[in-house]
PDB file of C-alpha atoms in Angstrom:
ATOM      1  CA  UNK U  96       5.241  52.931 -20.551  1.00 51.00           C
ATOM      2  CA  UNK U  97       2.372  51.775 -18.928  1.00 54.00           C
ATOM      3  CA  UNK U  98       0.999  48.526 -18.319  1.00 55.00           C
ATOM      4  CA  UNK U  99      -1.931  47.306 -19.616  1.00 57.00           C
ATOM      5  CA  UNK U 100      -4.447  45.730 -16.835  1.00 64.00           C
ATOM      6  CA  UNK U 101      -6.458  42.723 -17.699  1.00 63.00           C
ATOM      7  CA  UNK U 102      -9.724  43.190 -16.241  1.00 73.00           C
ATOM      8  CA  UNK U 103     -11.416  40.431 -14.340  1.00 73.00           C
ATOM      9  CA  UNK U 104     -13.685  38.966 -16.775  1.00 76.00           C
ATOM     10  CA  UNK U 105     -10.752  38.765 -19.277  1.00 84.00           C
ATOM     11  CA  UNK U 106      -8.401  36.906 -17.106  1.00 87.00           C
ATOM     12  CA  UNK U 107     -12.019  34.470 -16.513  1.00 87.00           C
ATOM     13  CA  UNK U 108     -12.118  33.845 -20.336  1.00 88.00           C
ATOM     14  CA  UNK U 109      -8.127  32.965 -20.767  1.00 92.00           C
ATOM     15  CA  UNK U 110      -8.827  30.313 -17.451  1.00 91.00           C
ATOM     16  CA  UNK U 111     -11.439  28.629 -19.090  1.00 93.00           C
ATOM     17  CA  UNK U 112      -9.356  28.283 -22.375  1.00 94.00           C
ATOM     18  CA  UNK U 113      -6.427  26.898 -20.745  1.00 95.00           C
ATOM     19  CA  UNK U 114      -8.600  24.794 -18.746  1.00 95.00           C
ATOM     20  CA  UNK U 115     -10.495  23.675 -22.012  1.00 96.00           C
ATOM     21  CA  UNK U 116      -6.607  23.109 -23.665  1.00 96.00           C
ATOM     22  CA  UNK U 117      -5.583  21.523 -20.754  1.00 97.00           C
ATOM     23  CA  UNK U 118      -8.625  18.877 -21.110  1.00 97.00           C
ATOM     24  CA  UNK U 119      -8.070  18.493 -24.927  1.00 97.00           C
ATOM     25  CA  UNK U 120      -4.188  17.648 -23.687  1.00 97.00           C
ATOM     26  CA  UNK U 121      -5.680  14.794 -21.188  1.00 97.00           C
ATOM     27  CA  UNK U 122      -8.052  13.397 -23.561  1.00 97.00           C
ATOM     28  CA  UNK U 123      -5.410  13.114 -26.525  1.00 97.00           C
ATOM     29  CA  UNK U 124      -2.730  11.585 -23.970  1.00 97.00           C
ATOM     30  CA  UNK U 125      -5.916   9.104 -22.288  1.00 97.00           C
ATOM     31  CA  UNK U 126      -6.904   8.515 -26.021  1.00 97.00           C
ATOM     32  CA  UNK U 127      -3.137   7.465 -26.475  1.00 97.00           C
ATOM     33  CA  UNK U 128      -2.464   5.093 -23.507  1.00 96.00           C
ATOM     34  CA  UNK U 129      -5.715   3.284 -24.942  1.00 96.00           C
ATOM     35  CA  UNK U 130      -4.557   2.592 -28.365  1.00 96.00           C
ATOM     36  CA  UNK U 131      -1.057   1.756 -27.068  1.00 96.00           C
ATOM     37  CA  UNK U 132      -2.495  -0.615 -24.391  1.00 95.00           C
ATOM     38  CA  UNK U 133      -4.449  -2.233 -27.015  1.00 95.00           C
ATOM     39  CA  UNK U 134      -1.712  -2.290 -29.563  1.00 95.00           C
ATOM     40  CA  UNK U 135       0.525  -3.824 -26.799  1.00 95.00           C
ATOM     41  CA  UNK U 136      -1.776  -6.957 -26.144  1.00 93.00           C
ATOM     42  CA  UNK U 137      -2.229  -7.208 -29.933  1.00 95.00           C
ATOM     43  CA  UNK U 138       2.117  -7.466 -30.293  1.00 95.00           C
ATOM     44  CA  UNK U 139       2.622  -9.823 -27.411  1.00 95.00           C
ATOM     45  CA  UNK U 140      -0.256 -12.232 -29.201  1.00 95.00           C
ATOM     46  CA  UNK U 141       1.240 -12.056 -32.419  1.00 96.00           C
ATOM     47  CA  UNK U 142       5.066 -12.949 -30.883  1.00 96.00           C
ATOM     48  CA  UNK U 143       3.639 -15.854 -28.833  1.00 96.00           C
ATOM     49  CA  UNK U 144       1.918 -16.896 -32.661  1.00 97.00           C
ATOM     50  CA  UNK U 145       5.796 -16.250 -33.996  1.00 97.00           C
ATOM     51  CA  UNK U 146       7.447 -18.273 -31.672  1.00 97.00           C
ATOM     52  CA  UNK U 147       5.133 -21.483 -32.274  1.00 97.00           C
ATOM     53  CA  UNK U 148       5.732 -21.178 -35.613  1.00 97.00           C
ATOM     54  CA  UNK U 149       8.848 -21.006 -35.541  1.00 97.00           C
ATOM     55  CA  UNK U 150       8.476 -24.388 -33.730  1.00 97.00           C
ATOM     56  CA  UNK U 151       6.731 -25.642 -35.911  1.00 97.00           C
ATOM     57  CA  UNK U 152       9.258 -24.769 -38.870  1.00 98.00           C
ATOM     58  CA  UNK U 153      12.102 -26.472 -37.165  1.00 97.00           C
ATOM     59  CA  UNK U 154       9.831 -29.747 -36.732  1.00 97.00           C
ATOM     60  CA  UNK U 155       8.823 -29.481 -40.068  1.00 97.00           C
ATOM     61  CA  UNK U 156      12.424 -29.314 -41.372  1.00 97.00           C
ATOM     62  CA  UNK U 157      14.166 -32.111 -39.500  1.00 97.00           C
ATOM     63  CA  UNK U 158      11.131 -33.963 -40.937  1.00 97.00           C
ATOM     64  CA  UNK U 159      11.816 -32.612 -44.830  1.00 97.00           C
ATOM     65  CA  UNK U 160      15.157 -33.988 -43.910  1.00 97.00           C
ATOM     66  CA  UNK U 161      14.516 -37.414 -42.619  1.00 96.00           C
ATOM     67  CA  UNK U 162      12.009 -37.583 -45.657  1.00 95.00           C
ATOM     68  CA  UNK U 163      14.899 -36.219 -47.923  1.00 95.00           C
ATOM     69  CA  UNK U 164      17.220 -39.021 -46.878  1.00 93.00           C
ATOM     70  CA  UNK U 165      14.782 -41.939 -46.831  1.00 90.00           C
ATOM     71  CA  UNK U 166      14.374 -41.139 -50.512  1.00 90.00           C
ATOM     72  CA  UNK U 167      18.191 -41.143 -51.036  1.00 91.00           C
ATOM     73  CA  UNK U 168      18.088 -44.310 -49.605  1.00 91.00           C
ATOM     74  CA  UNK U 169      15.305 -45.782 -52.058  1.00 88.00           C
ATOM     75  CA  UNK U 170      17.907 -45.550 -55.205  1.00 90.00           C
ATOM     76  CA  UNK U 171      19.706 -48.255 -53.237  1.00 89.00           C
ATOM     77  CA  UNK U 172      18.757 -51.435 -54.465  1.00 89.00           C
ATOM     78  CA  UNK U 173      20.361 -53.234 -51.181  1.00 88.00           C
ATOM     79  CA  UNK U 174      18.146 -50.980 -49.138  1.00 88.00           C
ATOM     80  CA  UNK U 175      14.743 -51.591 -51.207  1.00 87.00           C
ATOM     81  CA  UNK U 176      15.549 -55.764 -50.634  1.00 84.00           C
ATOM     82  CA  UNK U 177      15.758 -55.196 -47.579  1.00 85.00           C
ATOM     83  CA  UNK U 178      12.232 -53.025 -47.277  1.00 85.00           C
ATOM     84  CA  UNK U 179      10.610 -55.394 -49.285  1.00 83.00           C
ATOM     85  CA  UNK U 180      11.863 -58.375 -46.866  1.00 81.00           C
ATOM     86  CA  UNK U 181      10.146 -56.540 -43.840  1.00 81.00           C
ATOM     87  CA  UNK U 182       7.280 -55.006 -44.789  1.00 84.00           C
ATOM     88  CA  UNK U 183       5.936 -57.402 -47.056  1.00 81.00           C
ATOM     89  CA  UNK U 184       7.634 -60.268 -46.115  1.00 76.00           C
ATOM     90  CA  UNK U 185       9.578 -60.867 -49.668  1.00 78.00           C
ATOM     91  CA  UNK U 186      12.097 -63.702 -49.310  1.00 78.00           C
ATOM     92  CA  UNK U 187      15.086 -64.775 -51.402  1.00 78.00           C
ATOM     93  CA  UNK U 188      14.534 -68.850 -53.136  1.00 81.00           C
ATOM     94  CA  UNK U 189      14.940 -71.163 -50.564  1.00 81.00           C
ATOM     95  CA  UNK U 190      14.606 -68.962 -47.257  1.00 79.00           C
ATOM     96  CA  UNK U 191      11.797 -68.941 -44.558  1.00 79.00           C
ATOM     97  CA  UNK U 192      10.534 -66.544 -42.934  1.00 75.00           C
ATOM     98  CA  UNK U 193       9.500 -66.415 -39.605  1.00 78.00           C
ATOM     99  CA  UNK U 194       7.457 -64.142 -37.907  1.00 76.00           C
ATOM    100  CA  UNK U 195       7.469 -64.146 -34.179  1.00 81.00           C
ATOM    101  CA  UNK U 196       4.926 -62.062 -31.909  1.00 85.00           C
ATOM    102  CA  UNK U 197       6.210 -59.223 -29.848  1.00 77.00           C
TER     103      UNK U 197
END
């Protein structure tokens, strides 16, 4: 058998294609590391966003809950005398009320 010999010029040709591969390769993987450096910023924004509101979520439902028991308390008619005696100064026949400054 004999071997076939690849002249100068051809083995010129198959360098520049590799090279021209090889710089279609770099581009593609720069190309990548851009987008996922981009992407990456974008994901550590969004978690920070996440975590505040998840804050805010667990303020907001220890405050549905106080809310949720102050108006359990307002069926109480004990409770609501007692409202009405501080806030708007209702009295009972025959008491006084006194108001003294803090």
């Amino acid at each position: 058998m004999k071997e076939a010999k690849t002249s100068p010029s051809n083995r010129k040709g198959q360098r520049r294609r590799m090279r021209l591969f090889f710089f279609f390769i770099l581009c593609f993987f720069v190309w990548t590391g851009y987008t996922l450096y981009l992407q990456s910023g974008v994901l550590a924004e969004k978690r920070s966003e996440l975590e505040a509101l998840k804050q805010e979520t667990v303020v907001l439902q220890q405050k549905q809950e106080e809310l949720t028991y102050e108006a359990s308390r307002l069926n109480d008619q004990e409770y609501l005398a007692e409202l009405a005696r501080k806030r708007i100064y209702y009295t009972k026949q025959g008491e006084s009320i006194y108001v003294i400054p803090e």
